[in-house]
PDB file of C-alpha atoms in Angstrom:
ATOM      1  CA  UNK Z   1     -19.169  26.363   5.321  1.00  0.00           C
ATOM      2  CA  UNK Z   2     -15.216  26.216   4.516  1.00  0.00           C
ATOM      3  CA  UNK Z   3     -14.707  26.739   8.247  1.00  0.00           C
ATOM      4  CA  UNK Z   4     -17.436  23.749   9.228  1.00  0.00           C
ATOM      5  CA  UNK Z   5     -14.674  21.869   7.016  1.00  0.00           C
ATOM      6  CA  UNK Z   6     -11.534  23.033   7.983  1.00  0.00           C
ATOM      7  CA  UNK Z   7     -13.123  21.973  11.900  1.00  0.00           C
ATOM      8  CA  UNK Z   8     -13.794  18.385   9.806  1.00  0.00           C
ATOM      9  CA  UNK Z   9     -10.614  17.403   8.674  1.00  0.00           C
ATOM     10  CA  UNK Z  10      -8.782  19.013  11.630  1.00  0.00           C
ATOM     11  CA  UNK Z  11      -5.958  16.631  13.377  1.00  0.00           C
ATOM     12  CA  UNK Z  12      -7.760  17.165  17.103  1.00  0.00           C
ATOM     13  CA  UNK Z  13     -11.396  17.201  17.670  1.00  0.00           C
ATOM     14  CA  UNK Z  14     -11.024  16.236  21.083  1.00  0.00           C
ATOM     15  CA  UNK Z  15      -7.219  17.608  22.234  1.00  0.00           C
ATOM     16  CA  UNK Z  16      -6.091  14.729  23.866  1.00  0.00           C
ATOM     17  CA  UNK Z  17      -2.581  14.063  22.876  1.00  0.00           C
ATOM     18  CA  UNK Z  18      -3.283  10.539  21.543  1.00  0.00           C
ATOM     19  CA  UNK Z  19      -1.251   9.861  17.902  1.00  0.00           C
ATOM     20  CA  UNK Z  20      -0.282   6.872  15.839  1.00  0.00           C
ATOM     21  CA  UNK Z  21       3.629   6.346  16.398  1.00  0.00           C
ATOM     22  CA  UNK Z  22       5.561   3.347  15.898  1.00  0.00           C
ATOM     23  CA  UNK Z  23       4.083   0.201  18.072  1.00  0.00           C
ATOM     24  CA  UNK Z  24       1.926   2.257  20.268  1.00  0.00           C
ATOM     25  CA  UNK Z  25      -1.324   1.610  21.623  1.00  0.00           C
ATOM     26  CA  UNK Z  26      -3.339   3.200  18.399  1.00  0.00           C
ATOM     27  CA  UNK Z  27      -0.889   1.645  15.987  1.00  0.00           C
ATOM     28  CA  UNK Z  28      -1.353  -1.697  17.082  1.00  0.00           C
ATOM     29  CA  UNK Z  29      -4.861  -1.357  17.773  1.00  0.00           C
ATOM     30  CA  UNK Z  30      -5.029  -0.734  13.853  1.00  0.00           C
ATOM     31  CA  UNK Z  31      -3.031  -3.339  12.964  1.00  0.00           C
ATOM     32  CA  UNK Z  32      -5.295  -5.856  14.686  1.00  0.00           C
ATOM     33  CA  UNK Z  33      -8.154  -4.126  12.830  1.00  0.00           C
ATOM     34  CA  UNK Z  34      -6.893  -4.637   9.852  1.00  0.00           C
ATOM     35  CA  UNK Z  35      -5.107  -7.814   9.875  1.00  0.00           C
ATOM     36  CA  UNK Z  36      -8.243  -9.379  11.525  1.00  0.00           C
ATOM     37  CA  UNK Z  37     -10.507  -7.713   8.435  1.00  0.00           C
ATOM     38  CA  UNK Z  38      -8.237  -9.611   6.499  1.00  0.00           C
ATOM     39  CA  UNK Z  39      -8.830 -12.864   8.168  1.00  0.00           C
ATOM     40  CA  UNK Z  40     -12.579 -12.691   8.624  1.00  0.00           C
ATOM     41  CA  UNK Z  41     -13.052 -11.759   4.962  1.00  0.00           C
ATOM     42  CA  UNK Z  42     -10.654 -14.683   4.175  1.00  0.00           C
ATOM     43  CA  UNK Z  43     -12.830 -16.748   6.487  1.00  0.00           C
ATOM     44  CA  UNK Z  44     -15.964 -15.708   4.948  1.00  0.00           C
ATOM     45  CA  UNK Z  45     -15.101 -15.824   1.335  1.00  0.00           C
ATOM     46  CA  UNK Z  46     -12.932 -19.193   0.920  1.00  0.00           C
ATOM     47  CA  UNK Z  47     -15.874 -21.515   0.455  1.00  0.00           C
ATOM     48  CA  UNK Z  48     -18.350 -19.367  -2.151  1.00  0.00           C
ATOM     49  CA  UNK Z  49     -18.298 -19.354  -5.230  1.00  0.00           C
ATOM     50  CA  UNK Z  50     -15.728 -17.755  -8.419  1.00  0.00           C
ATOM     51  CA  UNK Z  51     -18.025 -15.078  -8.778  1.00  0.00           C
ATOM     52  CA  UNK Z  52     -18.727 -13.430  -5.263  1.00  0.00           C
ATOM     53  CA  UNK Z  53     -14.875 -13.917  -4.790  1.00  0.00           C
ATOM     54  CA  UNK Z  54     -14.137 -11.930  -7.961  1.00  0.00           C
ATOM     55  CA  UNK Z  55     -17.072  -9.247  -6.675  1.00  0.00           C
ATOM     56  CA  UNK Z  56     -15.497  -9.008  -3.419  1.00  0.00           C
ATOM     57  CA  UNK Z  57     -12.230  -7.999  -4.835  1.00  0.00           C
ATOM     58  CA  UNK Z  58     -13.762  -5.420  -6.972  1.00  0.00           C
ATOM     59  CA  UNK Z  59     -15.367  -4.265  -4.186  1.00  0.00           C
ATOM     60  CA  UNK Z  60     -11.850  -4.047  -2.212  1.00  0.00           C
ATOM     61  CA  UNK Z  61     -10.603  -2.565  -5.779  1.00  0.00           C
ATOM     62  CA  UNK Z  62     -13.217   0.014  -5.651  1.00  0.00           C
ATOM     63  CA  UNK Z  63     -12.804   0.871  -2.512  1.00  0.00           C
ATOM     64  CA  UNK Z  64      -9.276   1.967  -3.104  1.00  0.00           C
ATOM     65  CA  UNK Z  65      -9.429   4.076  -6.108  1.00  0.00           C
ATOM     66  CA  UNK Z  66     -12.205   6.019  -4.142  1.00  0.00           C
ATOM     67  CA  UNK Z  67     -10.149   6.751  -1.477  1.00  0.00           C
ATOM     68  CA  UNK Z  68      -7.343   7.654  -3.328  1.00  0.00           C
ATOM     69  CA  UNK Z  69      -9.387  10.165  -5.782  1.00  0.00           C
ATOM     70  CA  UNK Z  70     -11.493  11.423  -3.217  1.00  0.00           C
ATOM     71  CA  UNK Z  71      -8.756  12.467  -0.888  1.00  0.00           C
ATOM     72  CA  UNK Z  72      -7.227  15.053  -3.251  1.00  0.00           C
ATOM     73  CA  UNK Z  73     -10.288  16.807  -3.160  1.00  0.00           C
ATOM     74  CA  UNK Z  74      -9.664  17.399   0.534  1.00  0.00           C
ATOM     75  CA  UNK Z  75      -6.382  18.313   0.594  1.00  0.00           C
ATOM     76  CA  UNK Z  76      -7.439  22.217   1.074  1.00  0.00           C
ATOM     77  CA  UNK Z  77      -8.913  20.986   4.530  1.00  0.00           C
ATOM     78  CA  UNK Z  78      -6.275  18.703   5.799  1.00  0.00           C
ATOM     79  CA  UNK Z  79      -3.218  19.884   4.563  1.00  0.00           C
ATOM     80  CA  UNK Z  80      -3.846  23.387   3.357  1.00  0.00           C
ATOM     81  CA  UNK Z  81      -2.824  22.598   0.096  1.00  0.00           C
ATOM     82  CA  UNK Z  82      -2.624  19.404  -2.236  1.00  0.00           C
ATOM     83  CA  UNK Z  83       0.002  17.176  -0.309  1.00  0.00           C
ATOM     84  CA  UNK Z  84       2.525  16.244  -2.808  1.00  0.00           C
ATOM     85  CA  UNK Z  85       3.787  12.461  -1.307  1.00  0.00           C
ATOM     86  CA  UNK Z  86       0.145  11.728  -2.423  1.00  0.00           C
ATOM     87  CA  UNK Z  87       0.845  12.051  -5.915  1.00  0.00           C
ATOM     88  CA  UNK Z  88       1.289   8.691  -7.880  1.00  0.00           C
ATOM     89  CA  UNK Z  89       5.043   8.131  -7.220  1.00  0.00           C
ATOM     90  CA  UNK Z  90       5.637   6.090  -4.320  1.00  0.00           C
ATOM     91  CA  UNK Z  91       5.192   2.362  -5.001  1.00  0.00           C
ATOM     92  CA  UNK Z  92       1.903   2.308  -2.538  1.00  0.00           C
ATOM     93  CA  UNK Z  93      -0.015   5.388  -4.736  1.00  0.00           C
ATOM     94  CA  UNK Z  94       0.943   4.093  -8.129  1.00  0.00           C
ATOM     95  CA  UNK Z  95      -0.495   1.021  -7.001  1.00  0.00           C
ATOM     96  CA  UNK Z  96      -3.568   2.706  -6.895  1.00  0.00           C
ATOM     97  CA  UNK Z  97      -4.226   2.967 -10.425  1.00  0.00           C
ATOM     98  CA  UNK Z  98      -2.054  -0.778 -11.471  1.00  0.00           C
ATOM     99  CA  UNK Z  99      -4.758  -2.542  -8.933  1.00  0.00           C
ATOM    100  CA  UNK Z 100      -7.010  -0.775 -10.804  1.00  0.00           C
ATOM    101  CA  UNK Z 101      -5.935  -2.115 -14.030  1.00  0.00           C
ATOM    102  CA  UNK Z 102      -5.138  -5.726 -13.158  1.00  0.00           C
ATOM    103  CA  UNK Z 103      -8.892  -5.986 -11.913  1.00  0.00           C
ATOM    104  CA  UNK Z 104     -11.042  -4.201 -14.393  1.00  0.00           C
ATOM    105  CA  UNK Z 105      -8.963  -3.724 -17.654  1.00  0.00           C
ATOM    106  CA  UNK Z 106      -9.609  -7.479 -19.662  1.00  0.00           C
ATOM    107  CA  UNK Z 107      -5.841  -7.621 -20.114  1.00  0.00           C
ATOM    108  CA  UNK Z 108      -5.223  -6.669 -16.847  1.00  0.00           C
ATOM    109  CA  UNK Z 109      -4.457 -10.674 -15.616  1.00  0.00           C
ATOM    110  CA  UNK Z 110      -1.090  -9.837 -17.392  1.00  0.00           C
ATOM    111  CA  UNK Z 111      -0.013  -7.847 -14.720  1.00  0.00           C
ATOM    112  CA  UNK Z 112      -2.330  -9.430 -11.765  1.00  0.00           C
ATOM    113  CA  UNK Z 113       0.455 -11.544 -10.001  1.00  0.00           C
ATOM    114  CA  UNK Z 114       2.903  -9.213  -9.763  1.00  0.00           C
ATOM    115  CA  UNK Z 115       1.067  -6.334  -8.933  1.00  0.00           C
ATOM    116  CA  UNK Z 116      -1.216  -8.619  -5.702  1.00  0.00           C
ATOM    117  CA  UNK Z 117       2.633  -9.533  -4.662  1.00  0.00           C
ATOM    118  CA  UNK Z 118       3.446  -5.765  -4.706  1.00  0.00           C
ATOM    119  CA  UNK Z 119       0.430  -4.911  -3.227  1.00  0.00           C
ATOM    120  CA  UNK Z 120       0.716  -7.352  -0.642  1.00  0.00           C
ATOM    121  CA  UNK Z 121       4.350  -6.105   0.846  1.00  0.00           C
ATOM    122  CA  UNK Z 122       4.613  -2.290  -0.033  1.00  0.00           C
ATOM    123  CA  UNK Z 123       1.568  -1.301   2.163  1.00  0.00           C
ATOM    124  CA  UNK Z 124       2.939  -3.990   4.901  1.00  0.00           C
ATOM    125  CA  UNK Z 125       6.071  -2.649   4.892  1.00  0.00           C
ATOM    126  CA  UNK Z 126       4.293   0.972   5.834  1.00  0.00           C
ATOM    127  CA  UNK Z 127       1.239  -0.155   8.375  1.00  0.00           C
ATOM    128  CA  UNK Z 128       4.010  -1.974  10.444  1.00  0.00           C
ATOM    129  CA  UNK Z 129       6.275   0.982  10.598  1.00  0.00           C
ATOM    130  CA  UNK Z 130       3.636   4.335   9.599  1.00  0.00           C
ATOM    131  CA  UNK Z 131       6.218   6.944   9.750  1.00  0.00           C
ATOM    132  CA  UNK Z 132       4.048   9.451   7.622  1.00  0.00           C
ATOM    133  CA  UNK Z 133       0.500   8.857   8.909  1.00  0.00           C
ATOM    134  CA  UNK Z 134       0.936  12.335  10.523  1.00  0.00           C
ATOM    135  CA  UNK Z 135       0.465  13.568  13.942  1.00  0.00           C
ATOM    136  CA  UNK Z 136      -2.854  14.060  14.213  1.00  0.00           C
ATOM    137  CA  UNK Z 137      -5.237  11.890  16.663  1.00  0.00           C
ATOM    138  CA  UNK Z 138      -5.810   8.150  15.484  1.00  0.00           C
ATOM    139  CA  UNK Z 139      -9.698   8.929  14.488  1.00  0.00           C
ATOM    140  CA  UNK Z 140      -8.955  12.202  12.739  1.00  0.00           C
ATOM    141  CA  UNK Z 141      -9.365  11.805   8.781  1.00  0.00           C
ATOM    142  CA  UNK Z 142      -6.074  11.927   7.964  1.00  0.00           C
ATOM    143  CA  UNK Z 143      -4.969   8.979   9.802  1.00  0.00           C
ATOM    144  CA  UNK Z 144      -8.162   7.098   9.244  1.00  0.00           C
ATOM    145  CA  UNK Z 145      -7.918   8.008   5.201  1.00  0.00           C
ATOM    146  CA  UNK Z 146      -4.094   6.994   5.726  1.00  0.00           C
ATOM    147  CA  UNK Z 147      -4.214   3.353   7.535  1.00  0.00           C
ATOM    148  CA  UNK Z 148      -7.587   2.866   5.832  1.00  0.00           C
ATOM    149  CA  UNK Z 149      -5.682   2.929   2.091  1.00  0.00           C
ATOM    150  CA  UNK Z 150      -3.032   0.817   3.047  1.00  0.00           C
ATOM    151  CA  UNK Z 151      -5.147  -1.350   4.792  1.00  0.00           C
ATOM    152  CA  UNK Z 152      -7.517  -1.802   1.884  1.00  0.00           C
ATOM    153  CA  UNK Z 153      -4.646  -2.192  -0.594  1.00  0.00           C
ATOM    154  CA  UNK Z 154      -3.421  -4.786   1.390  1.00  0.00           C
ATOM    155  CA  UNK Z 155      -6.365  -7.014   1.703  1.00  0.00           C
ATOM    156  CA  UNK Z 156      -6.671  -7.033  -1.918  1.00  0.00           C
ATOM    157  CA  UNK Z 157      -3.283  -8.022  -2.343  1.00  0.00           C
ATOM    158  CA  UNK Z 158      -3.489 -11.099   0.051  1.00  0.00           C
ATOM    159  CA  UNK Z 159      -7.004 -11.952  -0.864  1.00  0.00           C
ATOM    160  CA  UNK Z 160      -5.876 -11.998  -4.695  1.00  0.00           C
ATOM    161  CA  UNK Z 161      -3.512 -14.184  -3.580  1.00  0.00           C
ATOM    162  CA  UNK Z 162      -5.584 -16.639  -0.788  1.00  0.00           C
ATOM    163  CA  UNK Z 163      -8.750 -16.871  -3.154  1.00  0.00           C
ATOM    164  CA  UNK Z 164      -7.212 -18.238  -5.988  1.00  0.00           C
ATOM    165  CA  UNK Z 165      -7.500 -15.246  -8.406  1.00  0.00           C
ATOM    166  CA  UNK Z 166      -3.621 -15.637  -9.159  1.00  0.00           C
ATOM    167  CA  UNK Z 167      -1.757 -18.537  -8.344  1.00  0.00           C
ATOM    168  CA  UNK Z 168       2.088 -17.431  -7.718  1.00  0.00           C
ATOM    169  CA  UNK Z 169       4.475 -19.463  -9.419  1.00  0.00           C
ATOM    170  CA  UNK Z 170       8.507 -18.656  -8.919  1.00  0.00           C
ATOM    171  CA  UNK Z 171       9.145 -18.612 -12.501  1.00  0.00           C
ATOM    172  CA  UNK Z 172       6.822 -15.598 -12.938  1.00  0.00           C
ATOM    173  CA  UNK Z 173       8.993 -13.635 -10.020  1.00  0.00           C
ATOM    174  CA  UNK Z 174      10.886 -11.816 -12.566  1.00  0.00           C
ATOM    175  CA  UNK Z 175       7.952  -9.913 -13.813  1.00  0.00           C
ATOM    176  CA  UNK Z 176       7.914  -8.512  -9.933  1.00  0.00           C
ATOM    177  CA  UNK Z 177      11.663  -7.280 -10.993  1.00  0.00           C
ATOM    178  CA  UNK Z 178      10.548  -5.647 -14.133  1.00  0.00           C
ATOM    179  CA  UNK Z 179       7.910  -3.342 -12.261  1.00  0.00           C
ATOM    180  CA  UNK Z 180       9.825  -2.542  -9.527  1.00  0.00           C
ATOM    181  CA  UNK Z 181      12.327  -0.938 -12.246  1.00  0.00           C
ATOM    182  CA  UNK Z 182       9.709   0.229 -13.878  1.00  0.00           C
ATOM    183  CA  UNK Z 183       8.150   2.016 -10.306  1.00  0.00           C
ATOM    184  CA  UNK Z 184      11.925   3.177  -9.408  1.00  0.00           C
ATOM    185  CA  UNK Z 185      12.468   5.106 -13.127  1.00  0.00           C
ATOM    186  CA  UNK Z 186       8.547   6.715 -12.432  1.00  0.00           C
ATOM    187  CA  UNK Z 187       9.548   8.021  -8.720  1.00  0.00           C
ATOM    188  CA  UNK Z 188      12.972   9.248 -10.512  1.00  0.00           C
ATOM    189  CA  UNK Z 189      11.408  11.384 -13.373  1.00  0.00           C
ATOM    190  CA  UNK Z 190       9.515  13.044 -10.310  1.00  0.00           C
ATOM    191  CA  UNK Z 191      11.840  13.083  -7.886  1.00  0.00           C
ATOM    192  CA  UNK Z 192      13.725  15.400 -10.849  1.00  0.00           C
ATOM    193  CA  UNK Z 193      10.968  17.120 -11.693  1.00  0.00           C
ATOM    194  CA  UNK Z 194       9.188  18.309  -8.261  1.00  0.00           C
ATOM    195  CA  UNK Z 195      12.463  17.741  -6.360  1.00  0.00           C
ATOM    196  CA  UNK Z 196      10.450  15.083  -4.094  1.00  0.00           C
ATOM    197  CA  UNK Z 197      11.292  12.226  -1.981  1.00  0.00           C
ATOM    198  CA  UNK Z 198       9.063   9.524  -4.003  1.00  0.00           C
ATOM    199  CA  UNK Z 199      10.365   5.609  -3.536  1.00  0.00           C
ATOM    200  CA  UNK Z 200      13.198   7.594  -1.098  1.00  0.00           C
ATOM    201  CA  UNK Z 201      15.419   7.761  -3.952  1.00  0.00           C
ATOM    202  CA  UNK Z 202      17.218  11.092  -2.487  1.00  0.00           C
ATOM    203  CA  UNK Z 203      16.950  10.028   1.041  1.00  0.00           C
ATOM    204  CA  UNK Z 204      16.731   6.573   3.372  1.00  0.00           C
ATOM    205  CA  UNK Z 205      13.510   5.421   3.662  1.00  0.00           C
ATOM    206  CA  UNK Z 206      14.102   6.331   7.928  1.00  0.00           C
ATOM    207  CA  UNK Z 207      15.334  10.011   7.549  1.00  0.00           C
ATOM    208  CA  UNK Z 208      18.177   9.030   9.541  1.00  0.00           C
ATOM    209  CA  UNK Z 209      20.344  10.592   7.321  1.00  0.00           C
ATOM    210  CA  UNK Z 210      22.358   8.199   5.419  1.00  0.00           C
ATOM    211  CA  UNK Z 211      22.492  10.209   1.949  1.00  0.00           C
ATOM    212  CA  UNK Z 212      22.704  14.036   3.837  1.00  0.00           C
ATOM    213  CA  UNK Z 213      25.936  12.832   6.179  1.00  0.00           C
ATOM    214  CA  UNK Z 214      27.749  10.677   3.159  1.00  0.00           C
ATOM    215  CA  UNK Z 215      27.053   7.166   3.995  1.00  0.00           C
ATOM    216  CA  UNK Z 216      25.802   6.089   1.131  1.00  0.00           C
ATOM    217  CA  UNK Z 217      25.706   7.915  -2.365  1.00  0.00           C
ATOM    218  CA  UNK Z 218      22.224   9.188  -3.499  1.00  0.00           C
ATOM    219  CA  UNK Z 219      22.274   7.333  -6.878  1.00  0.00           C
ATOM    220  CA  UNK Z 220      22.888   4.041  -5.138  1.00  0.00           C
ATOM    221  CA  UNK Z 221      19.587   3.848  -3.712  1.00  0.00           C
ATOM    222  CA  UNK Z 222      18.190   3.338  -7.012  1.00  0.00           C
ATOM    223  CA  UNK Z 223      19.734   0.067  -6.586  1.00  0.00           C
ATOM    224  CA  UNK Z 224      19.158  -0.524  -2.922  1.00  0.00           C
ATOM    225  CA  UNK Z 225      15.528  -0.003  -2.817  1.00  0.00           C
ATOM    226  CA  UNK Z 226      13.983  -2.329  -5.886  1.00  0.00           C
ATOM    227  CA  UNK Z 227      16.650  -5.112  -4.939  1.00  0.00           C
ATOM    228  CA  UNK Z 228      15.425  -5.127  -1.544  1.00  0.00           C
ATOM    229  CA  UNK Z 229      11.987  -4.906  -2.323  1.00  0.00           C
ATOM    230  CA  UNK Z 230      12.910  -7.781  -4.815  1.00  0.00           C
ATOM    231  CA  UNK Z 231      14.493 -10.055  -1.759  1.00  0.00           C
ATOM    232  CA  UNK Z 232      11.276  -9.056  -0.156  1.00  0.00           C
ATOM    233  CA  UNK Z 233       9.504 -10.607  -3.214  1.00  0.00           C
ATOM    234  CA  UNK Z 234      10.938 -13.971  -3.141  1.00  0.00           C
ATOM    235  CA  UNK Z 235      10.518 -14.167   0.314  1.00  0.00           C
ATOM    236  CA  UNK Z 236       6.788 -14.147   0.012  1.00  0.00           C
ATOM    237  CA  UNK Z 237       7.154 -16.501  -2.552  1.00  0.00           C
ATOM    238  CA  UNK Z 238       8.902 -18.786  -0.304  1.00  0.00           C
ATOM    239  CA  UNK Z 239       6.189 -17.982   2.496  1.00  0.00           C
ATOM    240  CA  UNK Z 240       3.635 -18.975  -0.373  1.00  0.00           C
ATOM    241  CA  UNK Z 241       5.277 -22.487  -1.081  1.00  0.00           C
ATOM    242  CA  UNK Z 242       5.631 -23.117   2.447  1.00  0.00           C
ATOM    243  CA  UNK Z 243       1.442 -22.577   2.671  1.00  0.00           C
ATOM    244  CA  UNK Z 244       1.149 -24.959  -0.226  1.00  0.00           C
ATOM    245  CA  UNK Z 245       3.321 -27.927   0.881  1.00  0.00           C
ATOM    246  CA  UNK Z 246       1.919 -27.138   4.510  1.00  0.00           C
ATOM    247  CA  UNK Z 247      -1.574 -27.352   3.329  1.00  0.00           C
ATOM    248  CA  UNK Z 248      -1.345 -30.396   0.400  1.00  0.00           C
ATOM    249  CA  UNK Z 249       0.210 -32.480   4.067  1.00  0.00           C
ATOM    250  CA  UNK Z 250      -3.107 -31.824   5.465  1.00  0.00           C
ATOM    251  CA  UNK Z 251      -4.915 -32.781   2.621  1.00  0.00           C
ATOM    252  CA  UNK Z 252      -3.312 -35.517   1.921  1.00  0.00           C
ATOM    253  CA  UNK Z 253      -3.576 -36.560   6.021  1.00  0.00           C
ATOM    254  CA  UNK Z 254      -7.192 -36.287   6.010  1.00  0.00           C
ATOM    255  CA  UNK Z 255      -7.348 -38.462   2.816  1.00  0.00           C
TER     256      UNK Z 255
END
């Protein structure tokens, strides 16, 4: 039985070279897959009612937390081990358990906007450039589990967002700030204490080597990474209020 599983969750079933790099065939094939999934359950869901949005996006919610938990208890098979950058730390794994909040807990619309805003550019940020999706074949679990997550974490960012469950406002942007300090102390405290990479506080997000060959000083990416993630936030706010002024022409047009 554990070898039927280790022959499971093994990178090549079928030997045939294939993997998900950066803009190749399998990565963009994904990234159609997913940013179509978006669309059509945009498509499908804009006209019904409060309620089967709000069950769709428990559904979505749902569907994340199971992925999350139920990879861990994998790890054996896939990684021969538990696979430490899967622990809660980086911005798109503790998201896991703050979507989880903002849709279930009945205080959780305190923290709703700016975790769908986080939700919505942290797993971008990774599906468009997947440098740790691993080098397995695109089909094999781990890159399935992988693109699947972010996908999934995603959608229920933008679909928060498109269906009306929050309604951004600009003023509210700072409460984006406050979590993405908030996300940068967590990754710290492990960084320190299981001498990890989380949030690439002790090393560029590229590996290229800025921190190792004395570009920049480790500490100061504690202040590069959550104010660019932060210029990243009001960007999407501006993208937002573009969609809005865009959309109230048309309305008003077709008046």
């Amino acid at each position: 039985m554990r070898d039927l599983f280790f022959k499971l969750f093994e990178d090549s079933h079928f030997h045939t070279g294939i993997k998900i790099t950066a803009f190749s065939v399998p990565h963009l094939v994904y990234l159609v897959l997913i940013f179509g999934g978006i669309v059509a359950g945009w498509l499908l869901l804009r006209n019904r009612s409060d309620a089967e949005k709000e069950k769709a996006l428990r559904v979505l919610a749902y569907a994340l937390v199971l992925s999350y938990l139920s990879d861990f208890f994998v790890h054996e098979f896939v990684y021969d081990g538990l696979k430490t950058d899967k622990l809660p730390f980086h911005i798109c794994t503790v998201l896991c358990p703050l979507t989880a909040i903002a849709q279930f807990n009945r205080n959780g619309h305190k923290i709703m906007e700016p975790v769908a805003v986080l939700a919505v550019l942290a797993p971008m940020m990774y599906l468009c450039y997947p440098a740790s999706v691993g080098e397995g074949e695109p089909w094999c679990y781990q890159a399935v589990q992988t693109m699947f997550y972010h996908g999934v974490l995603m959608a229920w960012g933008i679909l928060t967002i498109a269906l009306g469950a929050v309604k951004p406002d600009i003023r509210q942007a700072w409460k984006s700030g406050v979590l993405l300090v908030g996300v940068t102390l967590w990754a710290k405290l492990g960084n320190i204490l299981m001498e990890h990479n989380w949030f690439f506080l002790e090393e560029d997000a590229f590996y290229i080597g800025l921190v190792e060959g004395g570009v920049i000083p480790k500490w100061s990416l504690m202040i590069i990474n959550p104010v660019v993630f932060f210029l990243a936030v009001l960007a999407l706010y501006g993208v937002i209020y573009g969609i809005r002024a865009v959309s109230r022409k048309k309305t008003a047009a077709a008046a």
